[in-house]
mmCIF file with all atom_site columns, N, CA and C in Angstrom:
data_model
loop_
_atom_site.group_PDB
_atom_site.id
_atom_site.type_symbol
_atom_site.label_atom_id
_atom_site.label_alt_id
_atom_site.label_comp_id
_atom_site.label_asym_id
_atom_site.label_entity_id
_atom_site.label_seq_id
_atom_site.pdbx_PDB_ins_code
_atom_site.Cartn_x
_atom_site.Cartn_y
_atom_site.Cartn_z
_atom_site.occupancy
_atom_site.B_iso_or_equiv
_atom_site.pdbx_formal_charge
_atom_site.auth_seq_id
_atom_site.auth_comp_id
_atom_site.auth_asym_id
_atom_site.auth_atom_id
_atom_site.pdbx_PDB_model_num
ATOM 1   N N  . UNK A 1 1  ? 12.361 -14.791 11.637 1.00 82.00 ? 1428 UNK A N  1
ATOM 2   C CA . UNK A 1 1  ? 12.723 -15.711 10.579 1.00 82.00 ? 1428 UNK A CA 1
ATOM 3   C C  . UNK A 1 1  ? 11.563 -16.676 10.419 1.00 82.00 ? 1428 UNK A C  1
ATOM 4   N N  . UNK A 1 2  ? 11.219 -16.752 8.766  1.00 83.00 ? 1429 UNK A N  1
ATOM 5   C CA . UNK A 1 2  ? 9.984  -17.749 8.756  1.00 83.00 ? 1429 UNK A CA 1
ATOM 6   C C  . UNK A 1 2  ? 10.333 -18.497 7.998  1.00 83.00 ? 1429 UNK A C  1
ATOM 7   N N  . UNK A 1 3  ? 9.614  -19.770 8.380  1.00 83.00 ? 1430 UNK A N  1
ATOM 8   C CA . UNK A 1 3  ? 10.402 -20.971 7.491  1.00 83.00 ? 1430 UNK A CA 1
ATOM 9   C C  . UNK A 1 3  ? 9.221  -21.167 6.989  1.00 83.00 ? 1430 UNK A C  1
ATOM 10  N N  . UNK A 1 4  ? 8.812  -21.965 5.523  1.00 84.00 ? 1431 UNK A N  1
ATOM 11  C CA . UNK A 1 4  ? 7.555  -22.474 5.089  1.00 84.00 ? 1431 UNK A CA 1
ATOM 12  C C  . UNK A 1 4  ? 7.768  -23.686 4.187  1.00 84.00 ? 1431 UNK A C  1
ATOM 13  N N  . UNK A 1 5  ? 7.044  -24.326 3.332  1.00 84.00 ? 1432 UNK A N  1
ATOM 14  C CA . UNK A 1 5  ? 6.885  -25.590 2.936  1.00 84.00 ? 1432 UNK A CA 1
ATOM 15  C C  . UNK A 1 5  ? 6.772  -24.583 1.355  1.00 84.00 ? 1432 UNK A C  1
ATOM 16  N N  . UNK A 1 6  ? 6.346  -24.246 1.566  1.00 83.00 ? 1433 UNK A N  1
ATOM 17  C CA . UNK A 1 6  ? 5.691  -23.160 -0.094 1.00 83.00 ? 1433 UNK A CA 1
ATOM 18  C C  . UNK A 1 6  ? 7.025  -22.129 -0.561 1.00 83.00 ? 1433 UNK A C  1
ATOM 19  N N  . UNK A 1 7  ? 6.885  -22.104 -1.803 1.00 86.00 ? 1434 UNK A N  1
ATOM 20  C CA . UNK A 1 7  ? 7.732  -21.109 -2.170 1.00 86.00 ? 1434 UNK A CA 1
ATOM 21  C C  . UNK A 1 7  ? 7.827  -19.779 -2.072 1.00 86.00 ? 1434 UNK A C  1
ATOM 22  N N  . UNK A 1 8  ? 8.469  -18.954 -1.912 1.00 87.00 ? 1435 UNK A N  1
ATOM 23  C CA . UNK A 1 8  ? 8.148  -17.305 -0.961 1.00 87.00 ? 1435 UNK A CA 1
ATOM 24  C C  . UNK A 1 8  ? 7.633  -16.609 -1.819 1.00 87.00 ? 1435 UNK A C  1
ATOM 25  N N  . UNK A 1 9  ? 8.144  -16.672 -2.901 1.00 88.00 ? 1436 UNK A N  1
ATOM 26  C CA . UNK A 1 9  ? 7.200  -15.764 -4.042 1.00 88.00 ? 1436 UNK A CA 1
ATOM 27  C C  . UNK A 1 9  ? 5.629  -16.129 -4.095 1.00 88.00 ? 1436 UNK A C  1
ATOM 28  N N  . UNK A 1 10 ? 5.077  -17.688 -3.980 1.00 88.00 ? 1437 UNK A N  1
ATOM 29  C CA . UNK A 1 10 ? 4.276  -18.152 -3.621 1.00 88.00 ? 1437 UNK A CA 1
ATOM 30  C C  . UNK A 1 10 ? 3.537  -17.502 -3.224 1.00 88.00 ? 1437 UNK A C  1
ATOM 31  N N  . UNK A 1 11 ? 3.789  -17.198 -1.695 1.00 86.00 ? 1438 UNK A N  1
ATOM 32  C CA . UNK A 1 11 ? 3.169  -17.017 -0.383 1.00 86.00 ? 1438 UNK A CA 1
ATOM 33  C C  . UNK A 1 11 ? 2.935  -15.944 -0.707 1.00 86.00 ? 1438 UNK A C  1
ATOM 34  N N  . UNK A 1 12 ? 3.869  -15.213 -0.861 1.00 87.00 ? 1439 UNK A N  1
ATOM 35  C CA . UNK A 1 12 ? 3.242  -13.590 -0.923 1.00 87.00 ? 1439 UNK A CA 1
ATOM 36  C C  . UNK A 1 12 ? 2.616  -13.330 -2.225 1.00 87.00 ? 1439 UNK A C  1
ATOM 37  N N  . UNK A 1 13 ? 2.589  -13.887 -3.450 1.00 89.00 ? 1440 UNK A N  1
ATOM 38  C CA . UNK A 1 13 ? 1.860  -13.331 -4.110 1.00 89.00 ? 1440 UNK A CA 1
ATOM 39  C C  . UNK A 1 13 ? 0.155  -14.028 -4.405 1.00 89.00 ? 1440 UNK A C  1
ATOM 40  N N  . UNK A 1 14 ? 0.068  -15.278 -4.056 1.00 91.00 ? 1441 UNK A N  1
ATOM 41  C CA . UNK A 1 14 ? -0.977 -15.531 -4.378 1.00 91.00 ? 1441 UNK A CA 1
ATOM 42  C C  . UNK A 1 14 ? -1.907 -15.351 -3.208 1.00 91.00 ? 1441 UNK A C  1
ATOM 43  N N  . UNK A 1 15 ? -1.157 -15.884 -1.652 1.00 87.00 ? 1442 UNK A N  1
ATOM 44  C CA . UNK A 1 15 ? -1.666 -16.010 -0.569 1.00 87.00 ? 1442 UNK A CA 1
ATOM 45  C C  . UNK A 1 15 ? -1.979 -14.404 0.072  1.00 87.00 ? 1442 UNK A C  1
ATOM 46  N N  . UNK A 1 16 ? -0.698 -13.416 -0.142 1.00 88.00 ? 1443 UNK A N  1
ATOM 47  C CA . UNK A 1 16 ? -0.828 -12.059 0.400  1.00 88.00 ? 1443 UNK A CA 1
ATOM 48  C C  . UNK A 1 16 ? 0.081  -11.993 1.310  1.00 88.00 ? 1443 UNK A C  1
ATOM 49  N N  . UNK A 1 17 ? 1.029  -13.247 1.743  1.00 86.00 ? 1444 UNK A N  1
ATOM 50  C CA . UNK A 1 17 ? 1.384  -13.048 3.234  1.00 86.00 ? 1444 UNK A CA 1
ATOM 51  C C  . UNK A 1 17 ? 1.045  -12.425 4.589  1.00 86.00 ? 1444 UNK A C  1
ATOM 52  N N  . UNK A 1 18 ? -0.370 -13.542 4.642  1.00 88.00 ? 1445 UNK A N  1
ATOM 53  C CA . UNK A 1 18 ? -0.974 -13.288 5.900  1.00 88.00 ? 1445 UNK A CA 1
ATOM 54  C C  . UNK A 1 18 ? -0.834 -13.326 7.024  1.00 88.00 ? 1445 UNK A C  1
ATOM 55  N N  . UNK A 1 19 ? 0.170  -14.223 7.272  1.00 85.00 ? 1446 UNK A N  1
ATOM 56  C CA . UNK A 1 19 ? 0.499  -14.558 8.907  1.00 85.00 ? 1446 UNK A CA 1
ATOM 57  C C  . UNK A 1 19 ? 1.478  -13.491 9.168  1.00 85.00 ? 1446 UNK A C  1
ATOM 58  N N  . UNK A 1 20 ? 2.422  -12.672 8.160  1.00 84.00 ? 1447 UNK A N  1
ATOM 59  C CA . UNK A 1 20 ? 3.237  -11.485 8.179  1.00 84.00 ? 1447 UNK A CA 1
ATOM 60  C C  . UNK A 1 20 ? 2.374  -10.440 8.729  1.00 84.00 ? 1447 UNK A C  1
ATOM 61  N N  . UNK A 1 21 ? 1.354  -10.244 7.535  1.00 86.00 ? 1448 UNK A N  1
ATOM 62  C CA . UNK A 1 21 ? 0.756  -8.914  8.096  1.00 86.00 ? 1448 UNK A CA 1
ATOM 63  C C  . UNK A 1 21 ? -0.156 -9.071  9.571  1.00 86.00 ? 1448 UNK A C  1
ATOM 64  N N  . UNK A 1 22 ? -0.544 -10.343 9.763  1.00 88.00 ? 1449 UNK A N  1
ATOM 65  C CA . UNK A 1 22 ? -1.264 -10.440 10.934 1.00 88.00 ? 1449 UNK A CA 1
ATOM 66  C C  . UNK A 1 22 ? -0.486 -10.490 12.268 1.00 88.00 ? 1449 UNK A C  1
ATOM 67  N N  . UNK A 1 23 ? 0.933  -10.969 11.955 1.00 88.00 ? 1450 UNK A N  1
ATOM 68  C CA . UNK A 1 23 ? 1.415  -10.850 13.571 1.00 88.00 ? 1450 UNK A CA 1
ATOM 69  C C  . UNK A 1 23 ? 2.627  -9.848  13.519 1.00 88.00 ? 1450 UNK A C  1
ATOM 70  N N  . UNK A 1 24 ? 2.769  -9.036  12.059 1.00 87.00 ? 1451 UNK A N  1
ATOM 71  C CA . UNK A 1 24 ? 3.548  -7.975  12.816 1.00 87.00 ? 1451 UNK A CA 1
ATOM 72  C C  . UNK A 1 24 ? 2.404  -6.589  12.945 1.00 87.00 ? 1451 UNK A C  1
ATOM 73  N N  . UNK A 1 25 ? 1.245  -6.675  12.436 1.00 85.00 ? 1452 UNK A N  1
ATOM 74  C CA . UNK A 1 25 ? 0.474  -5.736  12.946 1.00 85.00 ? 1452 UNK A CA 1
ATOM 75  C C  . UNK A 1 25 ? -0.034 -5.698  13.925 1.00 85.00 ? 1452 UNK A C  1
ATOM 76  N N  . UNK A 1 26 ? -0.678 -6.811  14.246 1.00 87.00 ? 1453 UNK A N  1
ATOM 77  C CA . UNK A 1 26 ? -1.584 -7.046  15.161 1.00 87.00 ? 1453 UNK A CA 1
ATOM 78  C C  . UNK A 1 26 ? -0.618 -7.171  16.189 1.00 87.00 ? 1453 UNK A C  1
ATOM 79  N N  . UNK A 1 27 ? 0.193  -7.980  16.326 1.00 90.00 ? 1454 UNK A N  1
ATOM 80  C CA . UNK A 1 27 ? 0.955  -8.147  17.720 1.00 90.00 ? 1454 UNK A CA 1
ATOM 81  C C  . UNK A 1 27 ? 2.272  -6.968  17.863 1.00 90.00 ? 1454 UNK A C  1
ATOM 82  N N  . UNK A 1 28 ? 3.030  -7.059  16.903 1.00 89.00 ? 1455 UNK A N  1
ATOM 83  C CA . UNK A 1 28 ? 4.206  -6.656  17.317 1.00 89.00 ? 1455 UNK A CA 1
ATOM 84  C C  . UNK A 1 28 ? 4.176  -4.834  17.435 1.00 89.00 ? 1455 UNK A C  1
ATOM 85  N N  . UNK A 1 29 ? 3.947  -4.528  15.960 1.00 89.00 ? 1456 UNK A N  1
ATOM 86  C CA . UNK A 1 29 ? 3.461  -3.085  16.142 1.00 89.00 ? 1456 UNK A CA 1
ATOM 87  C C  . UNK A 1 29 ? 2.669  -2.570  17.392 1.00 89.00 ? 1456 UNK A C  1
ATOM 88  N N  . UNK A 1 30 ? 1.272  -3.619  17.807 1.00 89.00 ? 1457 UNK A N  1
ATOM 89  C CA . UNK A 1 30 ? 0.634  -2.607  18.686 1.00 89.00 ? 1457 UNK A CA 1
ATOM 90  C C  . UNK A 1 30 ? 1.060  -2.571  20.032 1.00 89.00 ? 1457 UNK A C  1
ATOM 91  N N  . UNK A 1 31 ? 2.290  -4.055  19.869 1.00 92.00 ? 1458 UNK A N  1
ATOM 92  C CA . UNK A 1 31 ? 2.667  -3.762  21.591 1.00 92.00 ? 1458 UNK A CA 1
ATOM 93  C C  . UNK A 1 31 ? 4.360  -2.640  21.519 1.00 92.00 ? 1458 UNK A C  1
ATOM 94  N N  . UNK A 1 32 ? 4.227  -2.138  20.286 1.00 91.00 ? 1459 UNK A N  1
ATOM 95  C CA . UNK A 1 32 ? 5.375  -1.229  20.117 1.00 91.00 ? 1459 UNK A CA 1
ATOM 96  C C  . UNK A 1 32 ? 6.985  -1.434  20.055 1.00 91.00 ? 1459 UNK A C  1
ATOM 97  N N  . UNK A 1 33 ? 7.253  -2.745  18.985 1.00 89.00 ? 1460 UNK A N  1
ATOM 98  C CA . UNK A 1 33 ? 8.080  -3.672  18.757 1.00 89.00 ? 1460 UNK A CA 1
ATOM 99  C C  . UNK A 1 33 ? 8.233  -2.800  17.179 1.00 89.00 ? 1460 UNK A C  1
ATOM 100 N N  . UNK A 1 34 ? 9.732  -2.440  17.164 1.00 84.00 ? 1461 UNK A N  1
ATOM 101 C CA . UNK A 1 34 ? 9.931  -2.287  15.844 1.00 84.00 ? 1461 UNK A CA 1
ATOM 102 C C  . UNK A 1 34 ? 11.401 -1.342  15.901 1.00 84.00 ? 1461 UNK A C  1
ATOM 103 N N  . UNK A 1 35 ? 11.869 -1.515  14.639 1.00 86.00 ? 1462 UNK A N  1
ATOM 104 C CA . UNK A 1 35 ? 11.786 -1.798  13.137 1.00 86.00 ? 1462 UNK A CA 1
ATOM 105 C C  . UNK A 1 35 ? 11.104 -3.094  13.038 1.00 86.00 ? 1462 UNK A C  1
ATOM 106 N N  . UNK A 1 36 ? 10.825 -3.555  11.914 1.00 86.00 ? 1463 UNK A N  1
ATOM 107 C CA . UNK A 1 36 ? 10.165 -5.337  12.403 1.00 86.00 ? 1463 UNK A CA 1
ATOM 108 C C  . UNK A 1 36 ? 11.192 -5.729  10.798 1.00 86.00 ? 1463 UNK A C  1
ATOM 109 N N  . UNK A 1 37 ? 11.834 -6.519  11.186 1.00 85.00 ? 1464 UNK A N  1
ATOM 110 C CA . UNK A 1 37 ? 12.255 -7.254  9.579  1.00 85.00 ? 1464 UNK A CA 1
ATOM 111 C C  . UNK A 1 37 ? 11.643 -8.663  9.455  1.00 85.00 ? 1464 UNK A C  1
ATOM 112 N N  . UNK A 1 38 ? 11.331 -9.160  8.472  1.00 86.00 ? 1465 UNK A N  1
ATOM 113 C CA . UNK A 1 38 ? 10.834 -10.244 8.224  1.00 86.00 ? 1465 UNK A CA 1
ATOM 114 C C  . UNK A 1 38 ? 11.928 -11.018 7.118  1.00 86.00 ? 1465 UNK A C  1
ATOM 115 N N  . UNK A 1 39 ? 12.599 -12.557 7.368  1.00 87.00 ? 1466 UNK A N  1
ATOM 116 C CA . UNK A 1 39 ? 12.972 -12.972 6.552  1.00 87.00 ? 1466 UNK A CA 1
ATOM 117 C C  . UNK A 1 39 ? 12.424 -14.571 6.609  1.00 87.00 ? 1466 UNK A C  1
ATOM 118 N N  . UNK A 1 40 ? 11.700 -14.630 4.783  1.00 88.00 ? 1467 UNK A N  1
ATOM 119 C CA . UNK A 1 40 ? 11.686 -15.728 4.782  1.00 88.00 ? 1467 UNK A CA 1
ATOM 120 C C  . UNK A 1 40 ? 12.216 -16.492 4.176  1.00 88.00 ? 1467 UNK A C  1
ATOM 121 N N  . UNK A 1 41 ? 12.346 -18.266 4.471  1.00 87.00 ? 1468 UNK A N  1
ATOM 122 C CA . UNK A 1 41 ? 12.995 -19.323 3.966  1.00 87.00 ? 1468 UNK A CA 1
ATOM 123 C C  . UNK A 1 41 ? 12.105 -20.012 3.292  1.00 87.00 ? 1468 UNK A C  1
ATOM 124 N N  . UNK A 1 42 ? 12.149 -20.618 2.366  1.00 85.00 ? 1469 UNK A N  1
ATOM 125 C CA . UNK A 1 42 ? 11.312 -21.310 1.681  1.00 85.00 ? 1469 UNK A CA 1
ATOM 126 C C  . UNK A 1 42 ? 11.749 -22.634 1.451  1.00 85.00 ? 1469 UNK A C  1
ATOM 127 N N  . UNK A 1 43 ? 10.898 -23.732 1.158  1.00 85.00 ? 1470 UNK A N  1
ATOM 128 C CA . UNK A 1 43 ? 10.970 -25.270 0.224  1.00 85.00 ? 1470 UNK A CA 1
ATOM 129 C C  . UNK A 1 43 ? 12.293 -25.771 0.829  1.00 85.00 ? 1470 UNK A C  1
ATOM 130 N N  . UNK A 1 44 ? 12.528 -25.568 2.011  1.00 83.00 ? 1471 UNK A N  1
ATOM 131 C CA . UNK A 1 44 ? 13.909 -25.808 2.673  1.00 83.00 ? 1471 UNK A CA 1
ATOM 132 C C  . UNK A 1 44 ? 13.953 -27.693 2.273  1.00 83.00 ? 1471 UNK A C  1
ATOM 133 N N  . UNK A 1 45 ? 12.911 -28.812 2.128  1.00 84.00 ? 1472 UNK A N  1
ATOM 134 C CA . UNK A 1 45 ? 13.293 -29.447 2.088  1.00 84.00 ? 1472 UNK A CA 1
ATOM 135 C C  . UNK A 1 45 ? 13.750 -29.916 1.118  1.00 84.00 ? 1472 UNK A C  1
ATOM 136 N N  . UNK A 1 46 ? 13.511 -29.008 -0.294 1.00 84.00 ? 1473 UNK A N  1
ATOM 137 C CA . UNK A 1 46 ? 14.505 -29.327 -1.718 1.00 84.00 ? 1473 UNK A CA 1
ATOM 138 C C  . UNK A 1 46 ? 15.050 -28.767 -2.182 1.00 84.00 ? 1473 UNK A C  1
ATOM 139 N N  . UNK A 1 47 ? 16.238 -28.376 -0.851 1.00 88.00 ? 1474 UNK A N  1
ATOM 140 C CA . UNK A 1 47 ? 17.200 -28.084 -0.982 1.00 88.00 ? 1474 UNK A CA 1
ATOM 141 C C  . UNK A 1 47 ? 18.482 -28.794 -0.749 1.00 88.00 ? 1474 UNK A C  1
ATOM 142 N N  . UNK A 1 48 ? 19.727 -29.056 -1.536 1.00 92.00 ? 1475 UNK A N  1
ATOM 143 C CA . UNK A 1 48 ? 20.647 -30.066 -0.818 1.00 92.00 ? 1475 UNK A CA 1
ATOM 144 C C  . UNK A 1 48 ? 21.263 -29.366 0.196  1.00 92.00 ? 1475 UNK A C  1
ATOM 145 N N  . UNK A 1 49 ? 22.458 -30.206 0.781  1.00 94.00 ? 1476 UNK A N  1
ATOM 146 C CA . UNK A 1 49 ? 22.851 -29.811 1.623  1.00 94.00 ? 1476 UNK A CA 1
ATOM 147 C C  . UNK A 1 49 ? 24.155 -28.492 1.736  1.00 94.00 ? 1476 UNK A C  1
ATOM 148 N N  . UNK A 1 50 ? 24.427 -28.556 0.514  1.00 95.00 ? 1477 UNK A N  1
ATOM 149 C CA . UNK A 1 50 ? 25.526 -27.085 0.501  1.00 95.00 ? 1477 UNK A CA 1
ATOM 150 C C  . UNK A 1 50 ? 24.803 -26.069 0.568  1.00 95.00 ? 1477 UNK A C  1
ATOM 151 N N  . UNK A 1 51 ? 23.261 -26.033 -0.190 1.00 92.00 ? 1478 UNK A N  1
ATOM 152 C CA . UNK A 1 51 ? 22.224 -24.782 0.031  1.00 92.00 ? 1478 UNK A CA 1
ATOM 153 C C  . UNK A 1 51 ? 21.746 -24.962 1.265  1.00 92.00 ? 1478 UNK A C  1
ATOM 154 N N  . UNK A 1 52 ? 21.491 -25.982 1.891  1.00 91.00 ? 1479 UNK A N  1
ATOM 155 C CA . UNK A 1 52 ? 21.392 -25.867 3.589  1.00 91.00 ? 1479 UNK A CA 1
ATOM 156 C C  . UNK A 1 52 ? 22.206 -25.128 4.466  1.00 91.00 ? 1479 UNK A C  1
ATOM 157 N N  . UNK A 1 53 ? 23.333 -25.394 4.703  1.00 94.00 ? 1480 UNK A N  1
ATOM 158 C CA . UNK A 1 53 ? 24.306 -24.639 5.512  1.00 94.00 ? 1480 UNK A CA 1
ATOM 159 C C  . UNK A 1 53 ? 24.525 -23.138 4.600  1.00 94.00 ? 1480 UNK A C  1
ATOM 160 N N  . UNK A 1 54 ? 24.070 -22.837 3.416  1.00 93.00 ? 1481 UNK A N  1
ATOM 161 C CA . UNK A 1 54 ? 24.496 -21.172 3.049  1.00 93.00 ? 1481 UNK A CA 1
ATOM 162 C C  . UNK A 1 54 ? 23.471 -20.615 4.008  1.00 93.00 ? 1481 UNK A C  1
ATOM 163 N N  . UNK A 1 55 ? 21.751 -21.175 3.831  1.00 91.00 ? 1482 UNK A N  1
ATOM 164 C CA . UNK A 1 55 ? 20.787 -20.974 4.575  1.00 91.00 ? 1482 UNK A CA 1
ATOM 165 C C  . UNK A 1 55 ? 21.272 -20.746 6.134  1.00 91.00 ? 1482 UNK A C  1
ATOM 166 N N  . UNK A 1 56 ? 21.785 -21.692 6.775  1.00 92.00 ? 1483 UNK A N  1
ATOM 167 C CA . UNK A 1 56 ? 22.420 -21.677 8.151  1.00 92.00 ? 1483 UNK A CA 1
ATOM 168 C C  . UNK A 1 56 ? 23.140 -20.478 8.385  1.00 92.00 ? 1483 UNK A C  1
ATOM 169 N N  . UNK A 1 57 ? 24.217 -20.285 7.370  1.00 93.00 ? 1484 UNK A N  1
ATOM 170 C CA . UNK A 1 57 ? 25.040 -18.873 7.764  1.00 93.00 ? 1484 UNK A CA 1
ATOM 171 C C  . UNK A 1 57 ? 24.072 -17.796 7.762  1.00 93.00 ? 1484 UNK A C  1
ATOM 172 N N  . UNK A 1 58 ? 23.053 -18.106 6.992  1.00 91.00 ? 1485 UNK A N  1
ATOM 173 C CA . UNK A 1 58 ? 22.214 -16.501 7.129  1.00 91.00 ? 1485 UNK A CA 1
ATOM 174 C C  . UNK A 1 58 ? 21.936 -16.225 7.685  1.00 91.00 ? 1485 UNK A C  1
ATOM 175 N N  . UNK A 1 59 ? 21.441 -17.395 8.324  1.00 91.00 ? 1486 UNK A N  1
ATOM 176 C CA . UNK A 1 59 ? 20.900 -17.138 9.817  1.00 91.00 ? 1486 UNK A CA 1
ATOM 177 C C  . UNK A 1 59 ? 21.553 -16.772 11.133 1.00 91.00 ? 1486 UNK A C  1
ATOM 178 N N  . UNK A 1 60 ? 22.490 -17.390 11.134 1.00 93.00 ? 1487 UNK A N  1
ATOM 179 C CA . UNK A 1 60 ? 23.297 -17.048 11.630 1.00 93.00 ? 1487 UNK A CA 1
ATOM 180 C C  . UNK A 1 60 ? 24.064 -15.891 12.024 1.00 93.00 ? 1487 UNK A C  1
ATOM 181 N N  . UNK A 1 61 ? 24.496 -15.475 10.706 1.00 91.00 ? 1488 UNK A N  1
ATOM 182 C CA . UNK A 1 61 ? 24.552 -13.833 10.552 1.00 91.00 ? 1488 UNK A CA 1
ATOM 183 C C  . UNK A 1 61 ? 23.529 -13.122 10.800 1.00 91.00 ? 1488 UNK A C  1
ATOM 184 N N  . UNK A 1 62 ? 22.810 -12.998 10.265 1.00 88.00 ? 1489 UNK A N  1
ATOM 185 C CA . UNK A 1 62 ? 21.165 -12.138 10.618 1.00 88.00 ? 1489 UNK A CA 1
ATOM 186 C C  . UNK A 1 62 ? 20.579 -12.177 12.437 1.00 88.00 ? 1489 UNK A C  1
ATOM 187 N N  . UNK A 1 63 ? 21.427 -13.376 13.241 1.00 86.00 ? 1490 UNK A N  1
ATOM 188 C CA . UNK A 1 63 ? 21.365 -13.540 14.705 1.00 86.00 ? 1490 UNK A CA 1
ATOM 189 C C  . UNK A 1 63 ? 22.442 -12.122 14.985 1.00 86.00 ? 1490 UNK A C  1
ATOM 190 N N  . UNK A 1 64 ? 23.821 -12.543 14.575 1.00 88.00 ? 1491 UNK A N  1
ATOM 191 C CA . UNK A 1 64 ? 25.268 -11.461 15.225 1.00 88.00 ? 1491 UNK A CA 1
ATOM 192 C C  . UNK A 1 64 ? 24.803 -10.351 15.041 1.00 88.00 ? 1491 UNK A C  1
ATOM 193 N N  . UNK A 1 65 ? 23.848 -9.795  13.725 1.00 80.00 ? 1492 UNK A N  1
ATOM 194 C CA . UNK A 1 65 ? 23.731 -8.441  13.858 1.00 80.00 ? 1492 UNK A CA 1
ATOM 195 C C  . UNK A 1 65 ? 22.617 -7.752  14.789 1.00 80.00 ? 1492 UNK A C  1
ATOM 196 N N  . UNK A 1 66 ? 21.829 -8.715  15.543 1.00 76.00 ? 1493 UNK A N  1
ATOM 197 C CA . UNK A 1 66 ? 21.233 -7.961  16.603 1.00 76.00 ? 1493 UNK A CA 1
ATOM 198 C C  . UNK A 1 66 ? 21.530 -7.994  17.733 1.00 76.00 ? 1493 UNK A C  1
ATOM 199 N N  . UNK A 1 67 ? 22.775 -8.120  17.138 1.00 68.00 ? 1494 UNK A N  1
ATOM 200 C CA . UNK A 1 67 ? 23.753 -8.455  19.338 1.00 68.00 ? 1494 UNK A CA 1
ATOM 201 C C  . UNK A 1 67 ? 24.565 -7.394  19.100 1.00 68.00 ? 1494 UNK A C  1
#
């Protein structure tokens, strides 16, 4: 789960989403870690607080299903 300051469409389209491709290639893949899912959160701080806690359940949920 990645949290950022920038908006996700943002990140990945102008930036490339580099820190994605760099630490699930470089690290996770080569030490043989996978499926790899990536979810990101974005501009979390303008968001109010009912979109805060939907955010929370996701997470949340997205925790139960790897148990």
């Amino acid at each position: 789960i990645m949290t950022m300051k920038a908006a996700v469409w943002y990140y990945r389209l102008v930036y490339g989403a580099p820190v994605d491709k760099c630490f699930v290639n470089a690290t996770l893949k080569f030490c043989g870690v996978g499926p790899i899912f990536v979810t990101r959160i974005g501009a979390i701080e303008n968001k109010n607080e009912n979109q805060k806690n939907l955010i929370l359940n996701k997470v949340k949920n997205l925790g139960k299903d790897l148990i």
